[in-house]
mmCIF file of C-alpha atoms in Angstrom:
data_model
loop_
_atom_site.group_PDB
_atom_site.id
_atom_site.type_symbol
_atom_site.label_atom_id
_atom_site.label_comp_id
_atom_site.label_asym_id
_atom_site.label_seq_id
_atom_site.Cartn_x
_atom_site.Cartn_y
_atom_site.Cartn_z
ATOM 1 C CA MET A 16 13.865 -71.911 95.970
ATOM 2 C CA ALA A 17 13.133 -72.359 92.402
ATOM 3 C CA ALA A 18 14.897 -70.068 89.918
ATOM 4 C CA SER A 19 12.706 -68.163 87.506
ATOM 5 C CA MET A 20 13.588 -68.481 83.817
ATOM 6 C CA PRO A 21 13.043 -65.562 81.368
ATOM 7 C CA LEU A 22 10.298 -66.069 78.872
ATOM 8 C CA PRO A 23 11.501 -66.434 75.270
ATOM 9 C CA THR A 24 11.054 -63.297 73.058
ATOM 10 C CA ILE A 25 9.149 -63.998 69.921
ATOM 11 C CA LEU A 26 10.281 -61.723 67.022
ATOM 12 C CA SER A 27 7.586 -60.664 64.628
ATOM 13 C CA PRO A 28 8.331 -61.222 60.957
ATOM 14 C CA ASN A 29 6.715 -57.795 60.286
ATOM 15 C CA PRO A 30 8.888 -55.066 61.855
ATOM 16 C CA THR A 31 6.293 -52.372 61.186
ATOM 17 C CA ALA A 32 3.920 -54.072 63.560
ATOM 18 C CA PHE A 33 5.569 -52.238 66.450
ATOM 19 C CA LEU A 34 5.557 -48.803 64.709
ATOM 20 C CA PRO A 35 2.967 -46.305 65.819
ATOM 21 C CA LYS A 36 0.046 -46.098 63.485
ATOM 22 C CA PHE A 37 -1.014 -42.680 62.172
ATOM 23 C CA PRO A 38 -4.100 -41.969 60.105
ATOM 24 C CA ILE A 39 -3.372 -41.751 56.330
ATOM 25 C CA PRO A 40 -4.680 -38.492 54.823
ATOM 26 C CA LEU A 41 -7.103 -38.934 52.004
ATOM 27 C CA PRO A 42 -6.608 -36.908 48.752
ATOM 28 C CA GLN A 43 -8.520 -33.653 48.693
ATOM 29 C CA THR A 44 -10.940 -33.033 45.845
ATOM 30 C CA LEU A 45 -12.059 -29.623 44.635
ATOM 31 C CA THR A 46 -15.741 -29.261 44.802
ATOM 32 C CA LEU A 47 -18.012 -26.427 43.932
ATOM 33 C CA LYS A 48 -20.828 -25.585 46.179
ATOM 34 C CA SER A 49 -24.226 -25.658 44.672
ATOM 35 C CA THR A 50 -24.516 -21.906 45.170
ATOM 36 C CA SER A 51 -21.347 -21.341 43.082
ATOM 37 C CA LEU A 52 -22.692 -23.476 40.270
ATOM 38 C CA ILE A 53 -25.928 -21.535 40.254
ATOM 39 C CA THR A 54 -24.028 -18.216 40.177
ATOM 40 C CA LEU A 55 -21.834 -19.428 37.297
ATOM 41 C CA LYS A 56 -24.848 -20.577 35.304
ATOM 42 C CA ARG A 57 -26.535 -17.251 35.820
ATOM 43 C CA SER A 58 -23.369 -15.402 34.684
ATOM 44 C CA LEU A 59 -22.953 -17.317 31.417
ATOM 45 C CA PRO A 60 -25.628 -15.362 29.511
ATOM 46 C CA GLN A 61 -24.100 -12.096 30.692
ATOM 47 C CA ILE A 62 -20.624 -13.191 29.553
ATOM 48 C CA GLN A 63 -22.038 -14.244 26.183
ATOM 49 C CA ALA A 64 -23.870 -10.944 25.845
ATOM 50 C CA CYS A 65 -20.687 -8.975 26.589
ATOM 51 C CA ARG A 66 -18.777 -10.994 24.026
ATOM 52 C CA ASN A 67 -21.479 -10.410 21.422
ATOM 53 C CA ALA A 68 -21.472 -6.692 22.172
ATOM 54 C CA ILE A 69 -17.697 -6.243 21.882
ATOM 55 C CA ALA A 70 -17.433 -7.331 18.221
ATOM 56 C CA PRO A 71 -20.058 -4.928 16.814
ATOM 57 C CA ALA A 72 -18.671 -2.107 18.950
ATOM 58 C CA PHE A 73 -15.180 -2.710 17.575
ATOM 59 C CA VAL A 74 -16.465 -2.844 14.003
ATOM 60 C CA HIS A 75 -18.460 0.358 14.539
ATOM 61 C CA GLN A 76 -15.420 2.129 15.966
ATOM 62 C CA ALA A 77 -13.253 0.901 13.072
ATOM 63 C CA ILE A 78 -15.780 2.178 10.509
ATOM 64 C CA ASN A 79 -15.907 5.566 12.234
ATOM 65 C CA LEU A 80 -12.126 5.708 12.191
ATOM 66 C CA VAL A 81 -11.939 4.948 8.464
ATOM 67 C CA GLN A 82 -14.643 7.527 7.737
ATOM 68 C CA SER A 83 -12.979 10.272 9.777
ATOM 69 C CA SER A 84 -13.471 13.607 8.055
ATOM 70 C CA PRO A 85 -11.101 15.254 7.702
ATOM 71 C CA PRO A 86 -8.758 12.244 7.795
ATOM 72 C CA THR A 87 -6.294 11.949 10.677
ATOM 73 C CA TRP A 88 -2.922 10.222 10.870
ATOM 74 C CA GLN A 89 -4.533 7.567 13.059
ATOM 75 C CA SER A 90 -7.282 6.864 10.527
ATOM 76 C CA ALA A 91 -4.735 6.871 7.688
ATOM 77 C CA VAL A 92 -2.468 4.303 9.355
ATOM 78 C CA PHE A 93 -5.392 2.095 10.393
ATOM 79 C CA SER A 94 -7.054 2.204 6.970
ATOM 80 C CA ASN A 95 -3.829 1.343 5.186
ATOM 81 C CA ALA A 96 -3.084 -1.494 7.600
ATOM 82 C CA VAL A 97 -6.481 -3.054 6.916
ATOM 83 C CA ILE A 98 -6.296 -2.557 3.138
ATOM 84 C CA PHE A 99 -2.714 -3.813 2.833
ATOM 85 C CA THR A 100 -3.568 -6.899 4.909
ATOM 86 C CA LEU A 101 -6.641 -7.752 2.845
ATOM 87 C CA GLY A 102 -4.938 -6.849 -0.447
ATOM 88 C CA SER A 103 -1.685 -8.713 0.136
ATOM 89 C CA PRO A 104 -2.428 -11.254 -2.661
ATOM 90 C CA LEU A 105 -2.602 -8.349 -5.132
ATOM 91 C CA LEU A 106 0.448 -6.565 -3.713
ATOM 92 C CA ALA A 107 2.784 -9.571 -3.772
ATOM 93 C CA PRO A 108 3.113 -9.851 -7.601
ATOM 94 C CA GLY A 109 3.720 -6.117 -8.013
ATOM 95 C CA LEU A 110 5.926 -5.150 -5.062
ATOM 96 C CA SER A 111 8.987 -6.482 -3.300
ATOM 97 C CA LEU A 112 8.918 -6.524 0.517
ATOM 98 C CA PRO A 113 10.785 -3.183 0.812
ATOM 99 C CA GLY A 114 8.496 -1.910 -1.944
ATOM 100 C CA VAL A 115 5.474 -2.785 0.194
ATOM 101 C CA ALA A 116 6.910 -0.690 3.039
ATOM 102 C CA ALA A 117 7.424 2.272 0.696
ATOM 103 C CA ALA A 118 3.922 1.830 -0.724
ATOM 104 C CA PHE A 119 2.467 1.742 2.795
ATOM 105 C CA LEU A 120 4.130 5.086 3.529
ATOM 106 C CA LEU A 121 2.758 6.497 0.256
ATOM 107 C CA GLY A 122 -0.726 5.184 1.031
ATOM 108 C CA THR A 123 -0.680 6.640 4.541
ATOM 109 C CA ILE A 124 0.347 10.101 3.345
ATOM 110 C CA THR A 125 -2.209 9.958 0.529
ATOM 111 C CA TRP A 126 -5.066 8.952 2.839
ATOM 112 C CA ARG A 127 -4.132 11.632 5.367
ATOM 113 C CA ALA A 128 -4.152 14.310 2.657
ATOM 114 C CA PHE A 129 -7.033 13.307 0.376
ATOM 115 C CA GLY A 130 -8.844 10.469 2.157
ATOM 116 C CA SER A 131 -10.184 7.412 0.370
ATOM 117 C CA PRO A 132 -10.616 9.223 -3.012
ATOM 118 C CA GLY A 133 -6.879 9.875 -3.236
ATOM 119 C CA PHE A 134 -6.114 6.327 -2.137
ATOM 120 C CA ILE A 135 -8.436 4.867 -4.785
ATOM 121 C CA LEU A 136 -6.693 6.950 -7.452
ATOM 122 C CA VAL A 137 -3.267 5.619 -6.430
ATOM 123 C CA ALA A 138 -4.596 2.048 -6.186
ATOM 124 C CA THR A 139 -5.998 2.334 -9.713
ATOM 125 C CA TYR A 140 -2.628 3.536 -10.973
ATOM 126 C CA PHE A 141 -0.874 0.631 -9.249
ATOM 127 C CA LEU A 142 -3.234 -2.051 -10.571
ATOM 128 C CA ILE A 143 -3.108 -0.849 -14.188
ATOM 129 C CA GLY A 144 0.636 -0.201 -14.081
ATOM 130 C CA THR A 145 1.322 -3.671 -12.681
ATOM 131 C CA ALA A 146 -0.986 -5.337 -15.217
ATOM 132 C CA VAL A 147 0.624 -3.749 -18.298
ATOM 133 C CA THR A 148 4.083 -4.617 -16.994
ATOM 134 C CA LYS A 149 3.098 -8.302 -17.169
ATOM 135 C CA VAL A 150 1.864 -8.035 -20.783
ATOM 136 C CA LYS A 151 4.020 -10.324 -22.956
ATOM 137 C CA ILE A 152 6.568 -10.504 -20.152
ATOM 138 C CA ALA A 153 8.234 -13.609 -21.628
ATOM 139 C CA GLN A 154 8.772 -11.849 -24.959
ATOM 140 C CA LYS A 155 10.180 -8.775 -23.226
ATOM 141 C CA GLU A 156 12.540 -10.900 -21.133
ATOM 142 C CA ALA A 157 13.782 -12.726 -24.217
ATOM 143 C CA GLN A 158 14.529 -9.374 -25.870
ATOM 144 C CA GLY A 159 16.171 -8.000 -22.719
ATOM 145 C CA ILE A 160 13.738 -5.078 -22.406
ATOM 146 C CA ALA A 161 11.567 -6.292 -19.523
ATOM 147 C CA GLU A 162 11.439 -4.541 -16.185
ATOM 148 C CA LYS A 163 13.721 -5.968 -13.510
ATOM 149 C CA ARG A 164 12.393 -8.545 -11.005
ATOM 150 C CA LYS A 165 9.558 -9.405 -13.430
ATOM 151 C CA GLY A 166 8.050 -5.980 -12.862
ATOM 152 C CA ARG A 167 7.997 -6.155 -9.063
ATOM 153 C CA ARG A 168 8.681 -2.629 -7.870
ATOM 154 C CA GLY A 169 11.237 -1.941 -5.189
ATOM 155 C CA PRO A 170 11.341 1.126 -2.908
ATOM 156 C CA GLY A 171 13.302 3.152 -5.484
ATOM 157 C CA SER A 172 10.637 2.599 -8.108
ATOM 158 C CA VAL A 173 7.800 3.400 -5.688
ATOM 159 C CA ILE A 174 9.463 6.610 -4.519
ATOM 160 C CA GLY A 175 10.445 7.567 -8.061
ATOM 161 C CA SER A 176 6.863 7.127 -9.209
ATOM 162 C CA SER A 177 5.236 8.955 -6.307
ATOM 163 C CA ALA A 178 7.677 11.633 -5.137
ATOM 164 C CA ALA A 179 5.787 14.535 -6.705
ATOM 165 C CA GLY A 180 2.442 13.188 -5.498
ATOM 166 C CA CYS A 181 3.767 12.813 -1.941
ATOM 167 C CA ILE A 182 5.102 16.371 -1.957
ATOM 168 C CA CYS A 183 1.718 17.684 -3.110
ATOM 169 C CA ALA A 184 0.008 15.607 -0.416
ATOM 170 C CA LEU A 185 2.297 16.941 2.320
ATOM 171 C CA LEU A 186 1.822 20.520 1.125
ATOM 172 C CA SER A 187 -1.935 19.965 1.373
ATOM 173 C CA ILE A 188 -1.721 18.325 4.818
ATOM 174 C CA TYR A 189 0.190 21.230 6.341
ATOM 175 C CA GLY A 190 -1.830 23.881 4.527
ATOM 176 C CA ILE A 191 1.062 25.461 2.664
ATOM 177 C CA GLY A 192 -0.291 28.388 0.652
ATOM 178 C CA GLY A 193 -3.608 28.420 2.477
ATOM 179 C CA VAL A 194 -7.023 27.641 1.038
ATOM 180 C CA VAL A 195 -6.121 29.196 -2.330
ATOM 181 C CA PHE A 196 -3.409 26.629 -3.067
ATOM 182 C CA ASN A 197 -5.057 23.618 -1.439
ATOM 183 C CA ARG A 198 -6.927 22.682 -4.627
ATOM 184 C CA SER A 199 -3.748 23.294 -6.623
ATOM 185 C CA TRP A 200 -1.877 20.649 -4.610
ATOM 186 C CA GLU A 201 -4.780 18.274 -5.254
ATOM 187 C CA LEU A 202 -4.517 18.965 -8.982
ATOM 188 C CA GLY A 203 -0.747 18.426 -8.920
ATOM 189 C CA PHE A 204 -1.271 15.140 -7.087
ATOM 190 C CA VAL A 205 -3.678 13.800 -9.725
ATOM 191 C CA ALA A 206 -1.537 15.099 -12.607
ATOM 192 C CA SER A 207 1.581 13.362 -11.276
ATOM 193 C CA PHE A 208 -0.092 9.939 -11.339
ATOM 194 C CA CYS A 209 -1.735 10.600 -14.717
ATOM 195 C CA THR A 210 1.743 11.369 -16.025
ATOM 196 C CA LYS A 211 3.350 8.275 -14.533
ATOM 197 C CA LEU A 212 0.582 5.903 -15.625
ATOM 198 C CA SER A 213 0.681 7.299 -19.152
ATOM 199 C CA ASP A 214 4.462 6.820 -19.246
ATOM 200 C CA THR A 215 4.267 3.259 -17.900
ATOM 201 C CA VAL A 216 1.478 2.160 -20.243
ATOM 202 C CA SER A 217 3.023 3.746 -23.338
ATOM 203 C CA SER A 218 6.383 2.139 -22.587
ATOM 204 C CA GLU A 219 5.066 -1.356 -21.810
ATOM 205 C CA ILE A 220 2.509 -1.468 -24.622
ATOM 206 C CA GLY A 221 5.085 -0.065 -27.033
ATOM 207 C CA LYS A 222 7.522 -2.823 -26.060
ATOM 208 C CA ALA A 223 4.851 -5.484 -26.466
ATOM 209 C CA TYR A 224 2.955 -4.322 -29.568
ATOM 210 C CA GLY A 225 4.877 -1.447 -31.124
ATOM 211 C CA LYS A 226 5.542 -2.336 -34.773
ATOM 212 C CA THR A 227 7.924 0.524 -35.410
ATOM 213 C CA THR A 228 9.688 2.626 -32.785
ATOM 214 C CA TYR A 229 11.270 5.996 -33.478
ATOM 215 C CA LEU A 230 13.856 7.978 -31.555
ATOM 216 C CA VAL A 231 11.965 11.057 -30.413
ATOM 217 C CA THR A 232 14.780 13.507 -31.242
ATOM 218 C CA THR A 233 15.571 12.330 -34.789
ATOM 219 C CA PHE A 234 12.619 10.054 -35.704
ATOM 220 C CA LYS A 235 15.083 7.398 -36.821
ATOM 221 C CA ILE A 236 13.860 3.832 -36.488
ATOM 222 C CA VAL A 237 15.432 2.197 -33.437
ATOM 223 C CA PRO A 238 14.922 -1.150 -31.627
ATOM 224 C CA ARG A 239 12.094 -1.449 -29.130
ATOM 225 C CA GLY A 240 13.181 -0.600 -25.597
ATOM 226 C CA THR A 241 15.666 2.063 -26.684
ATOM 227 C CA GLU A 242 15.763 5.026 -24.282
ATOM 228 C CA GLY A 243 13.803 7.889 -25.801
ATOM 229 C CA ALA A 244 12.028 5.667 -28.341
ATOM 230 C CA VAL A 245 8.304 6.092 -29.044
ATOM 231 C CA SER A 246 5.731 4.160 -31.037
ATOM 232 C CA VAL A 247 2.250 4.954 -32.299
ATOM 233 C CA GLU A 248 0.747 2.022 -30.391
ATOM 234 C CA GLY A 249 2.434 2.973 -27.132
ATOM 235 C CA THR A 250 1.602 6.679 -27.479
ATOM 236 C CA VAL A 251 -2.088 6.006 -28.079
ATOM 237 C CA ALA A 252 -2.244 3.567 -25.169
ATOM 238 C CA GLY A 253 -0.495 6.053 -22.879
ATOM 239 C CA LEU A 254 -2.925 8.813 -23.839
ATOM 240 C CA ALA A 255 -5.887 6.521 -23.139
ATOM 241 C CA ALA A 256 -4.442 5.581 -19.741
ATOM 242 C CA SER A 257 -4.014 9.242 -18.811
ATOM 243 C CA ILE A 258 -7.605 10.041 -19.823
ATOM 244 C CA PHE A 259 -8.915 7.083 -17.834
ATOM 245 C CA LEU A 260 -7.052 8.007 -14.636
ATOM 246 C CA ALA A 261 -8.099 11.657 -14.959
ATOM 247 C CA TYR A 262 -11.681 10.381 -15.258
ATOM 248 C CA VAL A 263 -11.210 8.365 -12.049
ATOM 249 C CA GLY A 264 -9.973 11.545 -10.356
ATOM 250 C CA TYR A 265 -13.101 13.315 -11.588
ATOM 251 C CA LEU A 266 -15.390 10.538 -10.303
ATOM 252 C CA MET A 267 -13.649 10.681 -6.924
ATOM 253 C CA GLY A 268 -14.282 14.414 -6.699
ATOM 254 C CA LEU A 269 -10.600 15.330 -6.710
ATOM 255 C CA ILE A 270 -10.796 17.397 -9.911
ATOM 256 C CA ASP A 271 -13.445 18.830 -12.201
ATOM 257 C CA VAL A 272 -13.653 18.481 -15.999
ATOM 258 C CA PRO A 273 -11.377 21.453 -16.902
ATOM 259 C CA LYS A 274 -8.740 20.194 -14.453
ATOM 260 C CA ALA A 275 -9.054 16.678 -15.853
ATOM 261 C CA ILE A 276 -8.257 18.075 -19.311
ATOM 262 C CA ILE A 277 -5.260 19.906 -17.831
ATOM 263 C CA CYS A 278 -4.010 16.669 -16.262
ATOM 264 C CA VAL A 279 -4.148 14.867 -19.613
ATOM 265 C CA VAL A 280 -2.406 17.664 -21.529
ATOM 266 C CA ALA A 281 0.266 18.135 -18.849
ATOM 267 C CA SER A 282 0.955 14.383 -18.753
ATOM 268 C CA GLN A 283 1.562 14.186 -22.492
ATOM 269 C CA ILE A 284 3.904 17.192 -22.486
ATOM 270 C CA ALA A 285 5.802 15.731 -19.521
ATOM 271 C CA ASN A 286 6.122 12.346 -21.230
ATOM 272 C CA LEU A 287 7.489 14.005 -24.353
ATOM 273 C CA GLY A 288 10.043 15.789 -22.180
ATOM 274 C CA GLU A 289 10.923 12.502 -20.470
ATOM 275 C CA SER A 290 11.515 10.834 -23.848
ATOM 276 C CA ILE A 291 13.809 13.695 -24.912
ATOM 277 C CA ILE A 292 15.784 13.418 -21.655
ATOM 278 C CA GLY A 293 16.096 9.665 -22.169
ATOM 279 C CA ALA A 294 17.304 10.066 -25.748
ATOM 280 C CA VAL A 295 19.748 12.912 -25.108
ATOM 281 C CA LEU A 296 21.123 12.349 -21.615
ATOM 282 C CA GLN A 297 20.295 8.952 -20.127
ATOM 283 C CA GLY A 298 23.237 6.576 -20.214
ATOM 284 C CA LYS A 299 25.583 9.226 -21.617
ATOM 285 C CA GLU A 300 28.983 10.186 -20.205
ATOM 286 C CA GLY A 301 28.591 12.234 -17.046
ATOM 287 C CA PHE A 302 24.933 11.261 -16.607
ATOM 288 C CA GLN A 303 25.330 7.774 -15.162
ATOM 289 C CA TRP A 304 23.289 8.922 -12.139
ATOM 290 C CA LEU A 305 20.315 9.512 -14.447
ATOM 291 C CA ASN A 306 18.750 6.070 -14.056
ATOM 292 C CA ASN A 307 15.089 5.168 -14.570
ATOM 293 C CA ASP A 308 14.089 6.158 -11.030
ATOM 294 C CA ALA A 309 15.679 9.603 -11.397
ATOM 295 C CA VAL A 310 14.011 10.106 -14.782
ATOM 296 C CA ASN A 311 10.679 9.095 -13.226
ATOM 297 C CA VAL A 312 11.056 11.786 -10.567
ATOM 298 C CA ILE A 313 11.772 14.395 -13.248
ATOM 299 C CA ASN A 314 8.878 13.165 -15.375
ATOM 300 C CA ILE A 315 6.151 13.226 -12.730
ATOM 301 C CA SER A 316 7.453 16.469 -11.236
ATOM 302 C CA LEU A 317 7.239 18.092 -14.659
ATOM 303 C CA GLY A 318 3.657 16.830 -15.129
ATOM 304 C CA SER A 319 2.613 18.078 -11.691
ATOM 305 C CA ILE A 320 4.231 21.511 -12.082
ATOM 306 C CA LEU A 321 2.835 21.968 -15.585
ATOM 307 C CA ALA A 322 -0.684 21.185 -14.396
ATOM 308 C CA ILE A 323 -0.502 23.738 -11.580
ATOM 309 C CA LEU A 324 0.935 26.410 -13.906
ATOM 310 C CA MET A 325 -1.715 25.712 -16.536
ATOM 311 C CA GLN A 326 -4.396 26.091 -13.891
ATOM 312 C CA GLN A 327 -2.975 29.461 -12.902
ATOM 313 C CA LEU A 328 -2.817 30.617 -16.524
ATOM 314 C CA PHE A 329 -6.080 29.321 -17.962
ATOM 315 C CA LEU A 330 -8.521 28.745 -15.111
ATOM 316 C CA LEU A 331 -7.807 31.296 -12.404
ATOM 317 C CA ARG A 332 -7.404 34.148 -14.887
ATOM 318 C CA SER A 333 -10.517 33.327 -16.896
#
């Protein structure tokens, strides 16, 4: 009986040949149905129309907010935010960063109390005051009589220049004294800034162009920049600045002609008092606290109070 021999096993050089074969999944692709494309195309004009409608609606709402009458805190904050953003190139040379914050607070209170007319008055004061501070700045720096930080106002200077005006604005906002005193607070507000602008212009022009400066208490000739010193050039310029700002207040409807005259007179009396305080007390023993910012507060407060008292004496009794 013949023996059967096993057949030789042939090994495949490709081991995967014996592995089970599974179908390889193909990559999925995202496709849009034709109906979806048609819907999207139909929606595009509607989306564009909504986008075009939103911008005018926002602008219209913003204009209504700015024109709110009487002004609200919301309109005051919004208006100041827009103006300060657009006017930042003008604010940078005249205010430090903390000064901008203080000015924003002043602008908000002013707008809330007196609307855009009050804001325009303060803006006019700021622009003129900043401009005259830069007049012959190199000469003033060489003589050591220039304002600090090249005239850029910090928060102390802003508050010192506007404290009386802010108080009048707040008294008006909360109706202190009723309708009878509401116009008085408006007058005090305008008078305070007429006083401060007159003081700033007379001081800066006197430092730049004053040929001879006199100490207000003795009329002795003293160097330019001396506390309590006055000059003819500076005094005339300060008077003109006060008249101009009172005229702006008149154009804005904040005051009438008799009140404008009161503002000018009160500002000149207050500035004379400020010069006397500077000559007699500022820098003297026991009065080290009486710096320029403190004197500014006294000065503008005196101008504001004088204007209100003069109104009571000459206008309401006539």
